[in-house]
Coordinates of C-alpha atoms in Angstrom, one line a residue:
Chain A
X1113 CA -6.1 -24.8 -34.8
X1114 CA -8.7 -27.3 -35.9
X1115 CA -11.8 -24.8 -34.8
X1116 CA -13.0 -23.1 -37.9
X1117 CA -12.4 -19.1 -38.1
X1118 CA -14.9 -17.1 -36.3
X1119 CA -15.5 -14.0 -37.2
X1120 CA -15.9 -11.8 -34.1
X1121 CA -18.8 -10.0 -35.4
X1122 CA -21.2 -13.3 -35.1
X1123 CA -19.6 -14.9 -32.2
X1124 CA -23.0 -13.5 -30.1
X1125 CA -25.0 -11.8 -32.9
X1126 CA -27.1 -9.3 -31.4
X1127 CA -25.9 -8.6 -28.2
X1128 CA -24.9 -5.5 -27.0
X1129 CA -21.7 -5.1 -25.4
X1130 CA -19.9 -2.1 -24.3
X1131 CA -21.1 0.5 -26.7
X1132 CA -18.4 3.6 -26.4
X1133 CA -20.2 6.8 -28.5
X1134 CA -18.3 10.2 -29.6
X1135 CA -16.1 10.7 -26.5
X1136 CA -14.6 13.7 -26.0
X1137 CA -12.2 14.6 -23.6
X1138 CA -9.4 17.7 -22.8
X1139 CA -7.1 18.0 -19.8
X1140 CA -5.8 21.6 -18.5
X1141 CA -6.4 25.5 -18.1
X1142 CA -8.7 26.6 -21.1
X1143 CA -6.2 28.8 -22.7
X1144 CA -3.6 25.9 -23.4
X1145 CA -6.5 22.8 -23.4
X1146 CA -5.2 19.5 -25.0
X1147 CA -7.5 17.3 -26.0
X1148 CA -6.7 13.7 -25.2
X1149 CA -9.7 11.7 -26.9
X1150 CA -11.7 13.5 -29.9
X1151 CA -14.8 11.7 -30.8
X1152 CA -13.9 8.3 -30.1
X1153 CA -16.8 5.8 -31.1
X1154 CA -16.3 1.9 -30.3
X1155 CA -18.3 -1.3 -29.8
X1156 CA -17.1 -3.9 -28.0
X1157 CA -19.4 -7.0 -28.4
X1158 CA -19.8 -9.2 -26.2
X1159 CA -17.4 -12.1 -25.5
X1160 CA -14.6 -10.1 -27.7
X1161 CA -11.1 -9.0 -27.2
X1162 CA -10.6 -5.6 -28.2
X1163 CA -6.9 -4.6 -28.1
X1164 CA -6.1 -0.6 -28.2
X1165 CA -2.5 0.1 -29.8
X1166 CA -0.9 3.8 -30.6
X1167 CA 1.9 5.8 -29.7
X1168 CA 2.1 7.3 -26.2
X1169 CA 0.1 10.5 -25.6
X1170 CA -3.4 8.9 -27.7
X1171 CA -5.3 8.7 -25.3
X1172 CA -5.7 4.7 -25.1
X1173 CA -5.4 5.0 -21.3
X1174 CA -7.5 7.6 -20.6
X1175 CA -10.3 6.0 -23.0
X1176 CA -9.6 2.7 -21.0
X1177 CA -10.1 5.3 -17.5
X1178 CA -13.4 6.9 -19.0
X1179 CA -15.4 2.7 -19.7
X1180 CA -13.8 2.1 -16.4
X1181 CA -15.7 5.1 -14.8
X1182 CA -12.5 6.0 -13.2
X1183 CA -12.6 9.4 -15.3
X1184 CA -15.7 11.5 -16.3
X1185 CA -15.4 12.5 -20.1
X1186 CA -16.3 16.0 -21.5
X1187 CA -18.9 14.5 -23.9
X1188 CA -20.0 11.2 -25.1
X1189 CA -21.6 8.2 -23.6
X1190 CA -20.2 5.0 -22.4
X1191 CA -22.9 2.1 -22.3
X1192 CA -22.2 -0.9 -20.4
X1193 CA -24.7 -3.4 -21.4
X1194 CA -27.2 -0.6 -21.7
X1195 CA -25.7 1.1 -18.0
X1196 CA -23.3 4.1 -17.6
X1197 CA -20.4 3.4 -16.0
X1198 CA -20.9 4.6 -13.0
X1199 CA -24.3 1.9 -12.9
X1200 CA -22.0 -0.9 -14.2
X1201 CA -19.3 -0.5 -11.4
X1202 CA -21.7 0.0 -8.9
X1203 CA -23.2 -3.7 -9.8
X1204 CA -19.8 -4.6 -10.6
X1205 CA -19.7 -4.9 -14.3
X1206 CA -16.0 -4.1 -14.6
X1207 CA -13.4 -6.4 -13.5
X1208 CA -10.3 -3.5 -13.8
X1209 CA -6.1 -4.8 -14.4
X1210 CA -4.2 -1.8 -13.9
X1211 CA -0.9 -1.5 -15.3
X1212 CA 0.6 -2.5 -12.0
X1213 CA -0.7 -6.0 -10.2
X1214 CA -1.7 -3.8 -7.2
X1215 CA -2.3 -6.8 -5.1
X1216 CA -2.4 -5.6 -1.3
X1217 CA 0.7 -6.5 0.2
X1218 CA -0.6 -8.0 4.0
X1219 CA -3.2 -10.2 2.1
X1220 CA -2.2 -14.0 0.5
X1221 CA -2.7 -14.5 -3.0
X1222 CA -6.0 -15.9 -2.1
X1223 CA -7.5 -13.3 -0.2
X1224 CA -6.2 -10.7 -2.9
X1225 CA -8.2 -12.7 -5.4
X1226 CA -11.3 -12.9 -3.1
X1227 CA -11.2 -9.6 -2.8
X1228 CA -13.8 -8.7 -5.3
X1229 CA -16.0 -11.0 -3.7
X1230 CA -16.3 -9.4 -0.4
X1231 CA -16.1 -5.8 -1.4
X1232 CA -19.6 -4.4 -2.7
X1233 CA -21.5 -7.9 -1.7
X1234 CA -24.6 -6.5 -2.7
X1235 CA -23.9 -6.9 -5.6
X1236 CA -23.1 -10.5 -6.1
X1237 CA -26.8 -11.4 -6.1
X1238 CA -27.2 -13.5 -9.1
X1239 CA -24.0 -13.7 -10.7
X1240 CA -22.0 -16.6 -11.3
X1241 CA -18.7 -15.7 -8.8
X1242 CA -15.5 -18.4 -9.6
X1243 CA -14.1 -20.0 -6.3
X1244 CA -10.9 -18.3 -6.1
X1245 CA -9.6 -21.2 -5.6
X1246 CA -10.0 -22.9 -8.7
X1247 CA -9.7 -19.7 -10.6
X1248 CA -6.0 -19.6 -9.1
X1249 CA -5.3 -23.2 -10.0
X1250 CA -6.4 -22.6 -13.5
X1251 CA -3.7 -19.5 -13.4
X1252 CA -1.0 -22.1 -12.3
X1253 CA -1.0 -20.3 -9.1
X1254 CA -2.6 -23.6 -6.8
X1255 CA 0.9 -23.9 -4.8
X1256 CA 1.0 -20.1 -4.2
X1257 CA -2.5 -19.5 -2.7
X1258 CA -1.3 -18.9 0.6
X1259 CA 1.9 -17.1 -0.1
X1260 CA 1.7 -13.1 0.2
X1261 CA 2.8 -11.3 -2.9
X1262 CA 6.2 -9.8 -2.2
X1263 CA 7.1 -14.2 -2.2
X1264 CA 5.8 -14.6 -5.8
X1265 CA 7.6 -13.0 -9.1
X1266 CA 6.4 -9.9 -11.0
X1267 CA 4.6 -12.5 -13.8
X1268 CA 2.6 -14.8 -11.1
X1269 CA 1.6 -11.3 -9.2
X1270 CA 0.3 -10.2 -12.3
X1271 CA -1.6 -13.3 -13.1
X1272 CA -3.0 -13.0 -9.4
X1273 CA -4.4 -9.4 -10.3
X1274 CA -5.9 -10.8 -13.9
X1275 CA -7.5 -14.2 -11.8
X1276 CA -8.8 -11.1 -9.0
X1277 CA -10.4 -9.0 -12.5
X1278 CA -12.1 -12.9 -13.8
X1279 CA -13.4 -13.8 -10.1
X1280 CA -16.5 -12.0 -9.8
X1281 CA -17.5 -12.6 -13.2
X1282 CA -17.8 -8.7 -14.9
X1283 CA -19.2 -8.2 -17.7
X1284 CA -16.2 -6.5 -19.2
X1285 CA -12.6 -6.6 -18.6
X1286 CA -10.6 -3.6 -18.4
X1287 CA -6.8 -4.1 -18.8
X1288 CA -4.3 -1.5 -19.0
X1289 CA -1.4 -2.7 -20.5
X1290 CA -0.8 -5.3 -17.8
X1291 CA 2.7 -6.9 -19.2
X1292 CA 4.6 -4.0 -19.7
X1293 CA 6.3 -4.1 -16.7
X1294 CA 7.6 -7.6 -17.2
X1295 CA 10.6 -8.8 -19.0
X1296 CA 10.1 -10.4 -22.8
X1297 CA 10.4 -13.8 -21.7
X1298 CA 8.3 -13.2 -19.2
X1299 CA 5.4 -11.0 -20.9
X1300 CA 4.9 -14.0 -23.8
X1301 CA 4.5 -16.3 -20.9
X1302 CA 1.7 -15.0 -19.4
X1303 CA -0.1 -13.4 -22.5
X1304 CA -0.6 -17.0 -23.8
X1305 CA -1.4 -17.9 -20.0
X1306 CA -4.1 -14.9 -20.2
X1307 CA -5.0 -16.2 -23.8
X1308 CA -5.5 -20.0 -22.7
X1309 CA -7.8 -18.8 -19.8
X1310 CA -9.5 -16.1 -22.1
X1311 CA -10.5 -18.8 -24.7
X1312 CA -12.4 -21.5 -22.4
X1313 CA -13.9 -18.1 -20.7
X1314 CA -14.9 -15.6 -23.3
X1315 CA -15.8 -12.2 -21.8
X1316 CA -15.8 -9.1 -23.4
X1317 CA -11.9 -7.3 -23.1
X1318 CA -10.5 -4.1 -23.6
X1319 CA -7.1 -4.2 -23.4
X1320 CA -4.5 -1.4 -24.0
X1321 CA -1.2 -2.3 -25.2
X1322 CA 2.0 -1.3 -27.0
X1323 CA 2.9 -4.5 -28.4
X1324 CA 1.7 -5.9 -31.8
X1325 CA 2.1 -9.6 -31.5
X1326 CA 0.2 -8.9 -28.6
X1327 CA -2.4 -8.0 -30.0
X1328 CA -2.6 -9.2 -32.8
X1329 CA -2.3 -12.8 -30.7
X1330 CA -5.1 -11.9 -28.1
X1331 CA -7.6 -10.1 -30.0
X1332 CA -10.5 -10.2 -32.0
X1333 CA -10.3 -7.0 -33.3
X1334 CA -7.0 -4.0 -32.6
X1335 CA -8.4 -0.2 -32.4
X1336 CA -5.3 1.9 -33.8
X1337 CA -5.5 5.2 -32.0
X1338 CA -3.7 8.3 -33.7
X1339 CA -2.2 11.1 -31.6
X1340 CA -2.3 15.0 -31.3
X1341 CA -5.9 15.0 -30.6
X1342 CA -6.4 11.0 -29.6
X1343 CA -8.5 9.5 -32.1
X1344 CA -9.3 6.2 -33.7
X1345 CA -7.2 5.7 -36.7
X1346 CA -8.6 2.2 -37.7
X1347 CA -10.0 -0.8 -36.8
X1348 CA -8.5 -3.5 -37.9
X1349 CA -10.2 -7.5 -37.7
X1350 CA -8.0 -10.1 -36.6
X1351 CA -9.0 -12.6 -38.9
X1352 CA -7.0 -15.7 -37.3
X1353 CA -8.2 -19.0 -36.1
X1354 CA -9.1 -19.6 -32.6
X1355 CA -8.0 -21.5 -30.3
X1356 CA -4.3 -20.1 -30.9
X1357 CA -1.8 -21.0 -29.2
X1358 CA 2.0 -19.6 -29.8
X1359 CA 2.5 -21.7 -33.0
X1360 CA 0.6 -18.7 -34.4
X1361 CA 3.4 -16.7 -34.2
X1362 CA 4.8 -18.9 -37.1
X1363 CA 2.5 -18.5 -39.3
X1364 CA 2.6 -16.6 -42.6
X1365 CA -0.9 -14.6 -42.0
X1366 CA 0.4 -13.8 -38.4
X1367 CA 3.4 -12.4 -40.1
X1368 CA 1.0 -10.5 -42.6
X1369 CA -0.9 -9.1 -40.1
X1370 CA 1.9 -8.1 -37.8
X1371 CA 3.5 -6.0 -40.8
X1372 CA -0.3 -4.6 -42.0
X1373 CA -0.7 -3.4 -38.8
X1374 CA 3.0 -2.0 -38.1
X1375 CA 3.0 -0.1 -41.6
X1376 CA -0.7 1.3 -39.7
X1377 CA 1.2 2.5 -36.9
X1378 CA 4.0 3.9 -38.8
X1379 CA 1.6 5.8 -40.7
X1380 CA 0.2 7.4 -38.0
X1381 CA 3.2 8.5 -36.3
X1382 CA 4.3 10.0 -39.5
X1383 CA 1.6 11.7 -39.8
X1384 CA 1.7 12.9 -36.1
X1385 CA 5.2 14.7 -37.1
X1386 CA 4.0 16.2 -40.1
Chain B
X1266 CA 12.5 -35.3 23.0
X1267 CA 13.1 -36.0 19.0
X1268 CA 12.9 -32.5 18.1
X1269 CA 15.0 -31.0 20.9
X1270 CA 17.7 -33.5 19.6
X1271 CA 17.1 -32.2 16.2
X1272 CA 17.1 -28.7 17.1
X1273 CA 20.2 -29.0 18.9
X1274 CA 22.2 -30.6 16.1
X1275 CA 20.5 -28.5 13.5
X1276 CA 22.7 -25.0 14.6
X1277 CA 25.5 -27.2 15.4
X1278 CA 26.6 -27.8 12.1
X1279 CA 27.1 -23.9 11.6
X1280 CA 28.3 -23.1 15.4
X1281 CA 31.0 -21.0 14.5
X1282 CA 29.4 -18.5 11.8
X1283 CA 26.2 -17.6 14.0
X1284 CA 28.6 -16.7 17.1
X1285 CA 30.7 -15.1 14.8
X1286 CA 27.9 -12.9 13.8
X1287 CA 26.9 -12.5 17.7
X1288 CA 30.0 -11.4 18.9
X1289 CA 29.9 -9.1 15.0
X1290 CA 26.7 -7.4 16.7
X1291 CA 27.6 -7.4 20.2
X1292 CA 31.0 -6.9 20.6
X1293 CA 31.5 -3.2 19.0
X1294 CA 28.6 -1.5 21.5
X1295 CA 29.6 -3.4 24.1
X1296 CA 33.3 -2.4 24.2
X1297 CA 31.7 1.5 23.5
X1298 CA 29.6 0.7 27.1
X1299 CA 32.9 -0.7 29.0
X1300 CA 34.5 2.4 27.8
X1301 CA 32.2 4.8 28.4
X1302 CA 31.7 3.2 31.9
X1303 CA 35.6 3.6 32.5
X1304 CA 35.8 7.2 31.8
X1305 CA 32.7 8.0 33.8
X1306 CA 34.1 6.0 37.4
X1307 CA 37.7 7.7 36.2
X1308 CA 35.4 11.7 36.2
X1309 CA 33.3 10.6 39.3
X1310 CA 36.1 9.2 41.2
X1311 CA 38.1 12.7 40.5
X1312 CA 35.5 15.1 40.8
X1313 CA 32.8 13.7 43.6
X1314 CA 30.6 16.9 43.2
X1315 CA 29.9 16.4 39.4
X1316 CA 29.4 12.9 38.6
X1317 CA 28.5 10.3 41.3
X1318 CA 30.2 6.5 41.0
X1319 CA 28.3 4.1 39.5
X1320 CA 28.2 2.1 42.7
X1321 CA 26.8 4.7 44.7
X1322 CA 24.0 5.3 42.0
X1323 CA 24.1 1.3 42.4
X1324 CA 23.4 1.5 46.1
X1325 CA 21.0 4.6 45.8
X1326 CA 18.7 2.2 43.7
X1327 CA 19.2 -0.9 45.8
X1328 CA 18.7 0.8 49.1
X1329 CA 15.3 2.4 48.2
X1330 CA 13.4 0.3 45.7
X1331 CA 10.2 0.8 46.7
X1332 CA 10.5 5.1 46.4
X1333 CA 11.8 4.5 42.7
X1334 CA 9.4 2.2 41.9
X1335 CA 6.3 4.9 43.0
X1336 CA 7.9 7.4 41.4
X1337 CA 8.7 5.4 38.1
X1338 CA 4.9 4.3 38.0
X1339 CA 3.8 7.7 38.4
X1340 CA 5.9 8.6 35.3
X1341 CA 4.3 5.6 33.9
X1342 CA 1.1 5.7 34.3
X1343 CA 1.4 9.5 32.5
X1344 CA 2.9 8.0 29.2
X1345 CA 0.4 5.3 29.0
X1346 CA -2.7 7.8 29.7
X1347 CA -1.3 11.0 28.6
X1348 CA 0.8 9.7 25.5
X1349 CA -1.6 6.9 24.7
X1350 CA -4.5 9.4 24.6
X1351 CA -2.1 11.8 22.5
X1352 CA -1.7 9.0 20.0
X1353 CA -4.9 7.9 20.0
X1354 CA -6.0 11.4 19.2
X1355 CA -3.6 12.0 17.0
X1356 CA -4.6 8.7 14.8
X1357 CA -8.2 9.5 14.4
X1358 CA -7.8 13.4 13.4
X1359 CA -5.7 11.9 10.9
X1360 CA -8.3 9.9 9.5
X1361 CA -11.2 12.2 10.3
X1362 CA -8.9 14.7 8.2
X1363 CA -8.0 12.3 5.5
X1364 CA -11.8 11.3 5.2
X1365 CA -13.0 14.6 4.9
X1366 CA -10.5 16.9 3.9
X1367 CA -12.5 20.3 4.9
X1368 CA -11.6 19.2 8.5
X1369 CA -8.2 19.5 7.8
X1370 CA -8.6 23.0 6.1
X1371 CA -10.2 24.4 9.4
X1372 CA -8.4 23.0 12.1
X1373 CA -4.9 22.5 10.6
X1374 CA -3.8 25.7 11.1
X1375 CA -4.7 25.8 14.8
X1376 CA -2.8 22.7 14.9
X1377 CA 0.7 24.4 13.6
X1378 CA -0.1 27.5 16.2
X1379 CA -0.6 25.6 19.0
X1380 CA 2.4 23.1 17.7
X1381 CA 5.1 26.2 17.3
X1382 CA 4.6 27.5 20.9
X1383 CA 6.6 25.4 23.4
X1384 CA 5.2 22.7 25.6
X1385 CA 7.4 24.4 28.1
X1386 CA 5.9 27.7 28.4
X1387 CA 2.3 26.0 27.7
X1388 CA 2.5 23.5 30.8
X1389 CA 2.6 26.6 33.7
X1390 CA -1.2 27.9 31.8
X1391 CA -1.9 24.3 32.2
X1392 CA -1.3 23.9 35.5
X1393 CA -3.1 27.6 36.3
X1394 CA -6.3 26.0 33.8
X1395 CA -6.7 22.4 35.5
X1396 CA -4.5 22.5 39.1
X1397 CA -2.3 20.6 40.0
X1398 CA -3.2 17.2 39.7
X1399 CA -2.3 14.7 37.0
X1400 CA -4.6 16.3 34.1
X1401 CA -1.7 19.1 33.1
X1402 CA 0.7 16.6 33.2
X1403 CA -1.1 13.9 30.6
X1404 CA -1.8 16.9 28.5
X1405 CA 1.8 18.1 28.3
X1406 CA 2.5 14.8 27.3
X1407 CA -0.2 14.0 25.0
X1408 CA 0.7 16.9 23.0
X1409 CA 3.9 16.0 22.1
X1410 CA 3.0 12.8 20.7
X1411 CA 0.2 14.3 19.2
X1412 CA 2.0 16.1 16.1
X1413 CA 4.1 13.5 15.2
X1414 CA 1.0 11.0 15.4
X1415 CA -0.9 13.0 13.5
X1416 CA 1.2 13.7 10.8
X1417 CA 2.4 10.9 9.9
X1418 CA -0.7 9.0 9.8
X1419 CA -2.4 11.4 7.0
X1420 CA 0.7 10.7 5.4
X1421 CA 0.2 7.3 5.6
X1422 CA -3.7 7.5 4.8
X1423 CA -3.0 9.8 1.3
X1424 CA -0.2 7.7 0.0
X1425 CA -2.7 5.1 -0.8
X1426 CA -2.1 2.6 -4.1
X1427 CA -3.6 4.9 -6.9
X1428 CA -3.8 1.3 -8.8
X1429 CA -5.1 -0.3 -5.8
X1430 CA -7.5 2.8 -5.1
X1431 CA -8.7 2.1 -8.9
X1432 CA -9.6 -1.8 -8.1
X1433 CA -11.6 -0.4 -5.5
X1434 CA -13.7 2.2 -7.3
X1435 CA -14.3 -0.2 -10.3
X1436 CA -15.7 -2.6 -7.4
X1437 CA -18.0 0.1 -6.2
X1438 CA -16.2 -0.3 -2.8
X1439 CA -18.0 2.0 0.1
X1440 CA -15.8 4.4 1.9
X1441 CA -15.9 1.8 5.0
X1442 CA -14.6 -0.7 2.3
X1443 CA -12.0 1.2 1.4
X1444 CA -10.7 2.5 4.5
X1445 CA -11.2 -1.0 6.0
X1446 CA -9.0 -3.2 3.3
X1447 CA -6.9 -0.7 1.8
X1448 CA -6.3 2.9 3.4
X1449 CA -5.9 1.6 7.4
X1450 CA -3.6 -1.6 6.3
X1451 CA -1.6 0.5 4.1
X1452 CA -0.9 3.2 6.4
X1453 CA 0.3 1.2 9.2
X1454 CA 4.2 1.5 8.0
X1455 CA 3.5 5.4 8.3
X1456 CA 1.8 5.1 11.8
X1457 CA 4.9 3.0 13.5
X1458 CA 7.3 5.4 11.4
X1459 CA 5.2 8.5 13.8
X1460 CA 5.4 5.9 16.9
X1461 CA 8.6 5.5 16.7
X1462 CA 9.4 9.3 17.3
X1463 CA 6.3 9.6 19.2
X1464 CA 7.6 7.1 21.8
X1465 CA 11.0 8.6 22.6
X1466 CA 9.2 12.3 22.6
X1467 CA 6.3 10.4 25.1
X1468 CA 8.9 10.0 27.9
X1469 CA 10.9 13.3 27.3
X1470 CA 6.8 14.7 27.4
X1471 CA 6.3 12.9 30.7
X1472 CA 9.7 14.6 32.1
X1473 CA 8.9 17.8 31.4
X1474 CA 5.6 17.9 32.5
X1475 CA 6.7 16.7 35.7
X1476 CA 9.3 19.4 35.8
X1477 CA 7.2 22.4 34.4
X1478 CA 3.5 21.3 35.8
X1479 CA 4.8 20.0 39.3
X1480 CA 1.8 20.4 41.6
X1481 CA 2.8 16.4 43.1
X1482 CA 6.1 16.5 43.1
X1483 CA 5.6 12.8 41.8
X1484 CA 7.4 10.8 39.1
X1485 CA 11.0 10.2 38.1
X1486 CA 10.8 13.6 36.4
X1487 CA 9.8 15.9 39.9
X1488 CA 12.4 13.1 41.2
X1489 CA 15.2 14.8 39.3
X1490 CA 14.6 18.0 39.7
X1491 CA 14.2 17.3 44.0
X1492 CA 17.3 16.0 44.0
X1493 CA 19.7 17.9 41.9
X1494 CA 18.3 21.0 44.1
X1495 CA 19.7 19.4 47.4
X1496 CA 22.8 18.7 45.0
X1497 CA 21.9 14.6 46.1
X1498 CA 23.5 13.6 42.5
X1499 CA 23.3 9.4 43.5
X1500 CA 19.7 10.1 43.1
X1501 CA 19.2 12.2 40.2
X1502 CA 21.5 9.9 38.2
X1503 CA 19.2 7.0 39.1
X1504 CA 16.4 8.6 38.0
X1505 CA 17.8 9.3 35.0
X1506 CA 19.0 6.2 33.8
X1507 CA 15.3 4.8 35.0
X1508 CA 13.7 7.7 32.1
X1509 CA 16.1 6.3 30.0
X1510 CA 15.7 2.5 30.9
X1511 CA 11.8 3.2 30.2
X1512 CA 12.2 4.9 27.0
X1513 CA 14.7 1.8 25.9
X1514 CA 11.7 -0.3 26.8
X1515 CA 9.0 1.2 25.0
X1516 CA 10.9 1.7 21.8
X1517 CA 11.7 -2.2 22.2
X1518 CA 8.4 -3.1 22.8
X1519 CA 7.4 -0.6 19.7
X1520 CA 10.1 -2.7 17.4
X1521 CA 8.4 -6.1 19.1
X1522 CA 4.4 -4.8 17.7
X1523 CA 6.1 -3.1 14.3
X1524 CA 7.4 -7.3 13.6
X1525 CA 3.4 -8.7 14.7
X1526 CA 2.0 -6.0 12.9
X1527 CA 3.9 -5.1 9.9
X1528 CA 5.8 -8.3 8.5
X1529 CA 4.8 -7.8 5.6
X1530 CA 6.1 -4.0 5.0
X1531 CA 9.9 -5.8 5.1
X1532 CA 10.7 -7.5 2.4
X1533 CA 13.4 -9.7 4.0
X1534 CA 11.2 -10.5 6.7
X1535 CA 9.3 -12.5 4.5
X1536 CA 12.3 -14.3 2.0
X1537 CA 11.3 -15.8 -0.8

C-alpha cells in the first residue's frame, strides 16, 4: 500500500492501447432488430485494467466478442495498437479467457498452457513468450503441471486458462467474466491470485464482470454499460492505491467506491424499467 | 523379489471385499449361462431335430478344426477389409463434410437413399455388378458400418468447445490447427460411440453378405446357410456361436482401444 496512487491515465502517457470507436451492433430479422451495442466509444491504454459491469442483456459480452474479433460489428472500428482485430489475432495480439476455462481435456495442464505457443508459430517472431513452466508456478499450479484438467478444481482450471491467455505475451487481455462459475470463496481466491500476477505484469485488460468488488479491486478504470440499446453509461476511475491486496476491501474509500458505483448501477436499471 | 512380496501383501489386507466384488460381477451372468445351458441340453435332448446337444456341437468343432478355421478367416478377413474400409470411409466423409459443409449438402441425401434401401436386396445387384468374388461381399459389409461411422463422427466433429473454438480463433489457429488439437481429439468419444454399433453391425454385415452375395460359398456365414439346408444342425450351431464368439471379440478389443485412446473422456478413469 506504500506505492503512491497512480493515476491510470499517466501510467504510459502516450501510448496507444486498444482504441474501441462508435460501435454499433443489432442481432435478428430487420423487422424486430435489437440492437445490442449503440455507439460504444472506449480506450483502453496500455498496461490498464478496464473492467465492464451492467445488467444482463448490455451488451458487455458482445463488445468483449467484437475487440476479440470473434464477432464483426455493424459499424465502428476496433484498433488494436493501430491493427483491426482481425490483424491483431492473426499476430496474436489477443490472449482471450472465456467464461468457461476451456482447457482441452486429453492435454496436461502444461500442454494446455503451451498451447498458444505452438498454434500460429509464425507469429511468435519477436515477442517475449513466458516458459509455461514458470508462468504455472507463478499461478501456484507448479505441482499440477502434469495433471490433466478433469484432476484439478474448477479455480486452478481457471487459473490454467488465465496463465494459457498471459503465455504468449498479447497485447491485450480479453476476459469474459472468468469467475462466475466459481463459488464465493472460491472467486475472491483467485481474483486476488489474477490481481497479484496482473500487478508485477501489467498488460492492457478488458474484463467483463458482474461483480463490484471485483472490479472495483482489479481495475483501473469500470465502464458501466446501460441496457435496452447497450451503451456506456459512465466511466468511472478507480482512484485506489496499487499494489492492493484484499486489505482493500477494508478500507473506507473501497467502501465509497463500492456504494458510488452500486447507486450507478441502480440507476441504470431504473432507468431500464422506466 | 521385494516388490512381488509387496504386491502380494498389499491386496491381502483387503482379500475379502475384492472377491466379494468378483463373485458381485461374476456370479449373476454366470448362473444366467448355467441356466440357459440347462434348458438348452433339457430342448436338444427332447427334440433332436431342433436343437443339437452342446456336446455334439462340441465334437462338431473338435473334429474338424481346420474347416472352421478357413471358413472363420474368410469371414474375417471381410470384416477387417470390408468393415475397416467402411469405417475408414465413413470417418473421412465425416470430416470432409464437417470441413466443408457444401459436401454435405450434395451428397447427404444420396447417402439417406442409398441408406433406406436394404443391404439385403442391394447385395444380389452387387453380386450381378462385380461377380462373385469377395468385392460384393466387403461392400455389403462396408456399408453397414458406413452410416453409423459416418454419423456419428460429424456429430462428434460439430459438437466442438465453442469456448475452446474461441481460444483458437483469437490465436489465429489455421484450419489444420484446429482440426489437429481441437476438432479430431474432441471427437474421438463420438467416433468409438459409432464403433461400438459399427462393430456388432460389421459381423451381422459379413453374415449377410455371405448369405445374399454367395458366389464362394466361403465363410461362417455361407457355412450356416450349407448346413441348415442338409438340416446338419451340429454345424450350423457351431458356426453360429463362432459369428458370435467373433463379434464378442471385436467389441472387447473395441472397449480395450476406447481405455488407450479415450482415458481421459471418463472421469473416473482418471480419480482425482
Amino acid at each position: 500500500m506504500s506505492a503512491p496512487a497512480q493515476a491510470s491515465s499517466d501510467r504510459y502517457p502516450g501510448e496507444a492501447g486498444v482504441e474501441v470507436a462508435n460501435i454499433t451492433k443489432s442481432f435478428g430479422p430487420d423487422e424486430a432488430r435489437v440492437t445490442v451495442l449503440n455507439g460504444v466509444s472506449l480506450t483502453i491504454r496500455k498496461g490498464e485494467f478496464v473492467s465492464l459491469i451492467g445488467p444482463s442483456g448490455c451488451g458487455k459480452s458482445t463488445l468483449l466478442k467484437v475487440v476479440a474479433g470473434l464477432s464483426d460489428a455493424d459499424g465502428g472500428k476496433v484498433s488494436i495498437n493501430g491493427k483491426s482485430a482481425r490483424e491483431a489475432s492473426r499476430e496474436k495480439a489477443i490472449g482471450l479467457v472465456p467464461q468457461s476455462p476451456a482447457l482441452l481435456p486429453w492435454r496436461t495442464i502444461l500442454d494446455n498452457v503451451s498451447l498458444p505457443i505452438s498454434i500460429n508459430p509464425g507469429a511468435n517472431a519477436g515477442r517475449k513468450l513466458r516458459d509455461p513452466k514458470e508462468i504455472l508456478t507463478n499461478f501456484g499450479l507448479g505441482k499440477a503441471i502434469d495433471r490433466y484438467p478433469a484432476q484439478l478444481s474448477g479455480g486452478m482450471q481457471q487459473r490454467a486458462a488465465i496463465a494459457r491467455a498471459f503465455v504468449f505475451d498479447p497485447e491485450i487481455l480479453l476476459m469474459d467474466e472468468p469467475f462466475s462459475a466459481l463459488d464465493e470463496m472460491n472467486r475472491d481466491q483467485q481474483r486476488m491470485g489474477l490481481l497479484d500476477f496482473w500487478q508485477s505484469n501489467q498488460k492492457s485488460v478488458l474484463f467483463v464482470t458482474h461483480s463490484v468488488p471485483e472490479a472495483i479491486i482489479l481495475s483501473d478504470r469500470i465502464v458501466l454499460m446501460a441496457a435496452h440499446p447497450g451503451r456506456i453509461a459512465e466511466i468511472i476511475d478507480v482512484d485506489l492505491p496499487r499494489p492492493r491486496n484484499e486489505a482493500l476491501y477494508a478500507t473506507d474509500a473501497f467502501r465509497d467506491l463500492e456504494g458510488y458505483v452500486r447507486n450507478a448501477l441502480r440507476k441504470v436499471m431504473e432507468a431500464a424499467h422506466v | 523379489m521385494s516388490s512381488s512380496i509387496a504386491a502380494d501383501v498389499a491386496p491381502k489386507a483387503k482379500t475379502a471385499s475384492p472377491m466379494a466384488r468378483l463373485a458381485g460381477d461374476w456370479l449373476p451372468p454366470a448362473i444366467t449361462f448355467v441356466v440357459v445351458a440347462v434348458l438348452w441340453q433339457v430342448v436338444a435332448l427332447n427334440n433332436p431335430y431342433v436343437l443339437p446337444t452342446l456336446e455334439s456341437i462340441g465334437n462338431s468343432m473338435a473334429g474338424d478344426p481346420h474347416m472352421y478355421w478357413a471358413n472363420m478367416l474368410v469371414t474375417c478377413q471381410e470384416i477387417v477389409i470390408g468393415a475397416g474400409a467402411g469405417i475408414l470411409f465413413g470417418f473421412l466423409l465425416a470430416v470432409a463434410m464437417s470441413e466443408l459443409p457444401i459436401i454435405e449438402k450434395a451428397i447427404m441425401p444420396l447417402i439417406v437413399v442409398i441408406m433406406v434401401t436394404p443391404v439385403v436386396a442391394i447385395a444380389p445387384a452387387l453380386v450381378v455388378a462385380f461377380g462373385f468374388g469377395m468385392l460384393p461381399k466387403y461392400i455389403v459389409t462396408g456399408l453397414v458400418v458406413f452410416f453409423p461411422m459416418l454419423v456419428n463422427s460429424l456429430a462428434g466433429l460439430r459438437d466442438v468447445d465453442q469456448k475452446a473454438l474461441d481460444v483458437f480463433k483469437t490465436l489465429h489457429a489455421s484450419r489444420w490447427e484446429t482440426f489437429r488439437d481441437l476438432r479430431l481429439p474432441g471427437c474421438m468419444p463420438f467416433v468409438f460411440a459409432g464403433l461400438r454399433i459399427a462393430m456388432p453391425l460389421a459381423v451381422v454385415g459379413a453374415a449377410v453378405a455371405e448369405f445374399v452375395a454367395a458366389g464362394q460359398q466361403a465363410g461362417l456365414g455361407s457355412l450356416v446357410t450349407i448346413s441348415a439346408a442338409q438340416a446338419d444342425l451340429p454345424v450350423t450351431w457351431a458356426s453360429i456361436a463362432l459369428l458370435c464368439l467373433l463379434g464378442v471379440v471385436l467389441v472387447s478389443l473395441l472397449a480395450l482401444l476406447r481405455k488407450r485412446v479415450l482415458w481421459w473422456s471418463d472421469a473416473d478413469v482418471i480419480g482425482r
